[in-house]
XYZ file of C-alpha atoms in Angstrom:
374
model
C -2.302 18.995 -16.054
C -4.531 16.117 -14.996
C -3.725 12.590 -13.879
C -5.010 9.816 -16.095
C -8.591 8.625 -15.589
C -8.902 5.045 -14.348
C -11.253 2.836 -16.366
C -11.040 -0.349 -14.261
C -10.109 -1.245 -10.677
C -6.487 -1.274 -9.601
C -4.946 -3.961 -7.414
C -1.656 -2.291 -6.516
C 0.748 -4.524 -4.588
C 3.815 -3.204 -2.814
C 6.775 -5.532 -3.156
C 9.737 -5.676 -0.769
C 12.578 -7.990 -1.764
C 13.443 -10.466 0.986
C 15.541 -13.588 1.205
C 12.448 -15.802 1.162
C 10.675 -13.784 -1.538
C 13.073 -12.806 -4.344
C 11.744 -11.032 -7.457
C 11.795 -14.309 -9.381
C 8.921 -15.583 -7.195
C 6.597 -12.632 -7.902
C 3.625 -13.761 -10.027
C 2.909 -11.749 -13.159
C -0.835 -12.355 -13.091
C -1.852 -11.525 -9.515
C -1.743 -7.711 -9.307
C -2.529 -5.019 -11.858
C 0.289 -2.838 -10.498
C 3.511 -3.815 -8.705
C 5.198 -1.117 -6.628
C 8.831 -1.751 -5.682
C 9.653 -0.530 -2.167
C 11.843 1.457 -1.953
C 14.090 3.722 -3.983
C 15.753 6.810 -2.527
C 15.790 10.472 -3.504
C 19.133 12.248 -3.744
C 19.834 15.956 -4.005
C 23.337 15.450 -5.368
C 23.387 12.828 -8.094
C 25.829 12.963 -10.998
C 23.255 14.979 -12.962
C 21.835 16.800 -9.964
C 18.756 15.918 -7.901
C 17.064 12.662 -8.813
C 16.646 9.032 -7.799
C 19.665 7.096 -6.562
C 20.509 4.673 -9.417
C 20.151 1.006 -8.474
C 23.167 -1.249 -8.197
C 23.667 -4.979 -7.780
C 20.638 -6.870 -6.514
C 18.385 -3.822 -6.642
C 19.067 -3.235 -10.336
C 18.493 -6.933 -10.964
C 15.198 -6.786 -9.062
C 13.937 -3.871 -11.150
C 14.758 -5.735 -14.349
C 13.138 -8.940 -13.128
C 9.916 -7.169 -12.177
C 9.652 -5.260 -15.445
C 10.315 -8.486 -17.371
C 7.001 -9.786 -16.006
C 5.314 -7.483 -18.509
C 6.370 -9.923 -21.234
C 3.825 -12.459 -19.974
C 1.340 -9.825 -18.747
C 1.497 -6.744 -21.011
C -1.158 -4.975 -18.911
C 1.006 -5.085 -15.776
C 2.401 -1.761 -14.540
C 5.567 -1.616 -12.428
C 6.253 1.484 -10.340
C 9.071 2.592 -8.057
C 8.134 3.855 -4.598
C 10.267 6.551 -2.983
C 10.279 7.056 0.785
C 13.527 8.697 1.875
C 15.154 11.991 0.898
C 12.155 14.236 0.224
C 13.356 17.121 2.443
C 16.556 17.383 0.387
C 14.612 18.156 -2.794
C 11.155 19.449 -1.869
C 11.468 23.115 -0.975
C 11.457 26.629 -2.304
C 14.130 25.958 -4.962
C 12.064 25.558 -8.127
C 15.034 24.613 -10.295
C 16.016 21.782 -7.939
C 12.543 20.249 -8.112
C 12.463 20.594 -11.895
C 15.865 18.907 -12.147
C 14.605 16.082 -9.947
C 11.590 15.533 -12.198
C 13.695 15.466 -15.373
C 16.300 13.093 -13.953
C 13.746 10.835 -12.282
C 11.817 10.411 -15.523
C 15.016 9.504 -17.369
C 15.897 6.825 -14.793
C 12.392 5.356 -14.767
C 12.449 5.085 -18.561
C 15.946 3.582 -18.509
C 14.686 0.673 -16.391
C 11.335 0.312 -18.219
C 9.383 1.333 -15.130
C 5.869 2.671 -15.598
C 5.757 5.324 -12.929
C 6.697 6.625 -9.503
C 5.005 6.348 -6.118
C 5.678 8.998 -3.473
C 5.548 7.578 0.067
C 6.695 10.545 2.146
C 5.841 9.772 5.775
C 4.952 12.562 6.330
C 5.145 16.160 5.146
C 4.548 18.727 7.886
C 2.340 21.788 7.609
C 5.429 23.804 6.661
C 6.044 21.396 3.746
C 2.484 21.518 2.438
C 2.803 24.293 -0.149
C 6.196 23.116 -1.386
C 5.008 19.513 -1.678
C 2.019 20.652 -3.717
C 4.336 22.603 -6.006
C 6.623 19.574 -6.273
C 3.706 17.401 -7.417
C 2.655 19.985 -10.003
C 6.210 20.122 -11.360
C 6.431 16.324 -11.589
C 3.057 16.075 -13.324
C 3.989 18.794 -15.817
C 7.320 17.093 -16.570
C 5.602 13.732 -17.057
C 3.107 15.218 -19.508
C 5.801 17.111 -21.407
C 7.989 14.005 -21.737
C 5.061 11.967 -23.044
C 4.192 14.603 -25.630
C 7.788 14.794 -26.850
C 8.347 11.044 -27.056
C 4.880 9.824 -28.009
C 5.027 7.293 -25.174
C 2.261 6.790 -22.597
C 2.735 9.166 -19.652
C 4.417 7.722 -16.604
C 2.091 7.123 -13.668
C 2.281 9.240 -10.521
C 0.877 7.766 -7.308
C 0.935 8.644 -3.624
C 0.689 6.864 -0.275
C -1.652 8.797 2.026
C -1.514 9.073 5.821
C -3.833 7.022 8.030
C -4.181 9.960 10.440
C -6.617 12.651 9.299
C -4.875 15.399 11.264
C -1.541 14.521 9.674
C -3.265 14.500 6.285
C -4.853 17.926 6.755
C -1.444 19.377 7.591
C 0.459 17.571 4.832
C -1.655 17.696 1.684
C -3.165 20.276 -0.626
C -6.122 18.165 -1.707
C -6.927 20.195 -4.816
C -3.385 19.567 -6.029
C -3.613 15.859 -5.231
C -6.815 15.589 -7.224
C -5.259 17.179 -10.303
C -1.764 15.674 -10.288
C -1.873 12.010 -9.225
C -3.177 9.033 -11.166
C -4.073 7.229 -7.965
C -3.390 7.474 -4.235
C -3.523 4.758 -1.588
C -5.038 5.583 1.796
C -2.929 3.536 4.219
C -5.892 2.168 6.160
C -3.852 0.093 8.574
C -1.686 0.469 11.683
C -4.543 2.186 13.478
C -3.293 0.275 16.495
C 0.234 -0.928 17.248
C 2.197 -0.899 20.457
C 3.950 2.428 21.044
C 5.360 2.944 24.526
C 3.498 5.589 26.547
C 1.221 6.291 23.568
C -0.630 3.218 22.289
C -0.494 0.611 25.052
C -3.716 -1.329 24.510
C -4.680 -3.935 21.957
C -6.833 -2.943 18.995
C -7.650 -3.890 15.439
C -4.956 -3.133 12.900
C -7.283 -2.401 9.985
C -11.010 -2.611 10.770
C -13.420 -1.875 7.943
C -15.689 0.061 10.308
C -14.774 2.003 13.433
C -14.648 -0.081 16.617
C -16.586 1.228 19.654
C -14.189 3.114 21.896
C -11.853 4.119 19.057
C -11.532 7.567 17.459
C -13.998 8.178 14.634
C -11.444 7.887 11.842
C -9.827 4.650 13.073
C -11.199 2.476 10.270
C -10.745 1.886 6.570
C -14.202 3.169 5.635
C -13.929 6.325 7.740
C -10.467 7.124 6.383
C -11.566 6.631 2.780
C -14.642 8.787 3.339
C -12.434 11.505 4.806
C -10.323 11.651 1.652
C -13.435 11.671 -0.519
C -14.822 14.559 1.518
C -11.607 16.513 0.910
C -12.284 16.322 -2.830
C -10.083 13.430 -3.937
C -11.955 11.742 -6.819
C -13.188 8.292 -5.857
C -11.774 6.712 -9.007
C -8.295 7.888 -7.946
C -8.517 6.663 -4.350
C -7.321 3.163 -3.436
C -8.189 1.552 -0.125
C -4.983 0.352 1.531
C -5.244 -3.175 2.957
C -2.556 -4.984 4.997
C -1.562 -8.637 4.718
C -0.457 -8.745 8.355
C -1.732 -8.191 11.854
C -0.216 -6.463 14.850
C 0.654 -8.335 18.036
C 1.225 -7.365 21.662
C 2.717 -8.710 24.865
C -0.222 -8.614 27.257
C -0.029 -7.254 30.780
C -2.334 -10.116 31.806
C -2.352 -13.179 29.543
C -5.900 -14.036 30.609
C -7.177 -10.688 29.315
C -6.897 -10.891 25.548
C -9.901 -8.805 24.599
C -9.985 -5.575 22.633
C -8.318 -2.677 24.434
C -6.537 -5.050 26.814
C -3.465 -3.484 28.482
C -0.141 -4.386 26.864
C 3.454 -4.030 27.979
C 5.179 -4.294 24.615
C 5.137 -5.645 21.093
C 4.334 -9.290 20.577
C 7.038 -11.931 20.257
C 8.279 -12.699 16.735
C 5.965 -14.905 14.699
C 6.950 -18.558 14.118
C 7.452 -18.206 10.355
C 8.545 -14.665 9.474
C 10.066 -13.775 12.841
C 8.916 -10.145 12.948
C 8.485 -8.528 16.365
C 4.999 -7.099 16.828
C 3.821 -8.300 13.414
C 2.076 -11.498 12.408
C 2.228 -12.238 8.699
C -0.454 -14.526 7.292
C 1.648 -17.716 7.544
C 2.458 -16.909 11.192
C -1.244 -16.885 12.044
C -1.991 -20.325 10.606
C 0.785 -22.145 12.478
C 0.208 -24.043 15.713
C 0.392 -22.302 19.067
C -2.638 -20.042 18.714
C -6.324 -20.364 19.462
C -9.096 -19.115 17.196
C -11.663 -17.058 19.100
C -14.895 -15.883 17.504
C -15.842 -12.233 17.936
C -19.547 -12.103 17.131
C -19.808 -8.354 17.735
C -18.306 -7.390 14.382
C -19.664 -7.683 10.875
C -16.753 -8.552 8.632
C -14.596 -11.422 7.440
C -11.118 -12.644 8.386
C -10.202 -12.097 4.744
C -10.045 -8.777 2.879
C -12.816 -9.468 0.359
C -15.394 -7.312 2.181
C -12.993 -4.360 2.165
C -12.666 -4.739 -1.601
C -16.427 -5.064 -2.010
C -16.944 -1.954 0.095
C -14.333 -0.066 -1.944
C -16.000 -1.079 -5.202
C -19.405 -0.118 -3.846
C -18.126 3.344 -2.965
C -16.753 3.859 -6.468
C -13.118 3.777 -5.371
C -10.327 3.112 -7.853
C -9.384 -0.198 -6.255
C -7.154 -1.371 -3.423
C -3.498 -1.075 -2.479
C -1.744 -3.915 -0.647
C 1.028 -3.723 1.929
C 2.607 -6.050 1.162
C 3.025 -9.103 -1.068
C 5.857 -10.373 1.132
C 3.613 -10.662 4.204
C 0.973 -12.780 2.476
C 1.492 -16.549 2.368
C 4.210 -16.462 -0.281
C 5.169 -20.127 0.053
C 1.759 -21.660 0.676
C 2.582 -22.529 4.292
C -1.157 -22.514 5.019
C -1.972 -24.537 1.908
C -2.158 -22.086 -0.997
C 0.060 -19.237 -2.143
C -1.094 -15.616 -1.756
C -4.526 -16.351 -0.226
C -5.162 -12.782 0.941
C -4.211 -10.976 -2.251
C -6.043 -13.607 -4.276
C -9.207 -12.936 -2.264
C -8.816 -9.242 -3.060
C -8.441 -10.021 -6.722
C -11.533 -12.208 -6.755
C -13.545 -9.435 -5.111
C -12.480 -7.172 -7.986
C -12.833 -9.840 -10.691
C -15.998 -8.596 -12.442
C -14.222 -5.453 -13.639
C -10.904 -7.221 -14.186
C -12.616 -9.730 -16.482
C -13.752 -6.818 -18.613
C -10.134 -5.719 -18.766
C -9.061 -9.220 -19.780
C -7.010 -10.034 -16.680
C -8.999 -13.001 -15.350
C -6.306 -15.666 -15.214
C -8.389 -18.255 -13.425
C -6.494 -18.060 -10.119
C -8.946 -19.493 -7.584
C -9.809 -18.189 -4.145
C -8.311 -20.543 -1.544
C -10.329 -19.414 1.481
C -13.901 -20.381 0.605
C -14.359 -22.254 3.885
C -14.310 -18.997 5.847
C -17.835 -18.005 6.796
C -19.448 -14.576 6.327
C -20.019 -12.684 9.544
C -17.143 -14.372 11.345
C -14.067 -12.612 12.682
C -11.139 -14.445 14.185
C -8.489 -13.203 16.538
C -5.399 -15.121 17.527
C -4.525 -15.595 21.194
C -1.435 -17.376 22.445
C -1.966 -20.499 24.510
């Protein structure tokens, strides 16, 4: 009852449908895996527990994404589930088995290649039942593949960015034996939370920033999961395509760990409170400030290089919609493209080098930028 071994790096991109980024605009050649966010678990479907069947625009989106496999046969399209876990995951073995059977049938019906579990987050009291749930799903996937002669569906997981949450939530031996890959969500280490996180900080640093907890970085989080026994080839490093923003208590103090009174104002392009998508950051109204104390780039290539150097399975991206979808800054998908180029040596071996060029070559190694309102 093992997950499938990974022979080449994964670039798994979460996709959220939005008005400005419909499924028809998703490129077939950018990511190795597309993960649709989100479907919903139900405990009372027409055939019992399962996945809520899509209707209308959601059903159309699933079909559009899976149709991309016509032009890129290597592409895998998964469905991510985030809501409804407590209604199915529990001590009732038959309910979990029914979920697995019905979920597999729905995934096959829509030509999806697997399921991603993004439960945020199981508690310590859920740990044993969640492990059993994963074993049941893996067993059902293997049994269905043996009966039908089709490739087994993929099973993936989104993993907590907090090590204490992770220790409570996951049976790591079970994760290692049941999932095909799992993405450590190495972002949102800092975001404004009233009375809890009220100072500025890096959203997703590669290495831990002085003054932060030990595990507040992508490298430390990935190493934690490796130390718990998750095979490196199954672990993806989660990378965001956005930054967090704050309303400063004192506008003249815009350094790290500066006091904040709230989330930042909506960005000029995407209009999200407390979040700056890539196209927001390149618009006018901000000043670029060099931070010479850090050794990384303002693009995610170094994270990908680090992941490859550690023998990880690849990277997971949250999300395609927050990259520069429309080329507002000059080129479409600059961040995800830089990730792909960092992984290109192995992807060329796999035959997925489509010639998409990296549009951020003018950014210099060793330089970090932070945006401050003027």
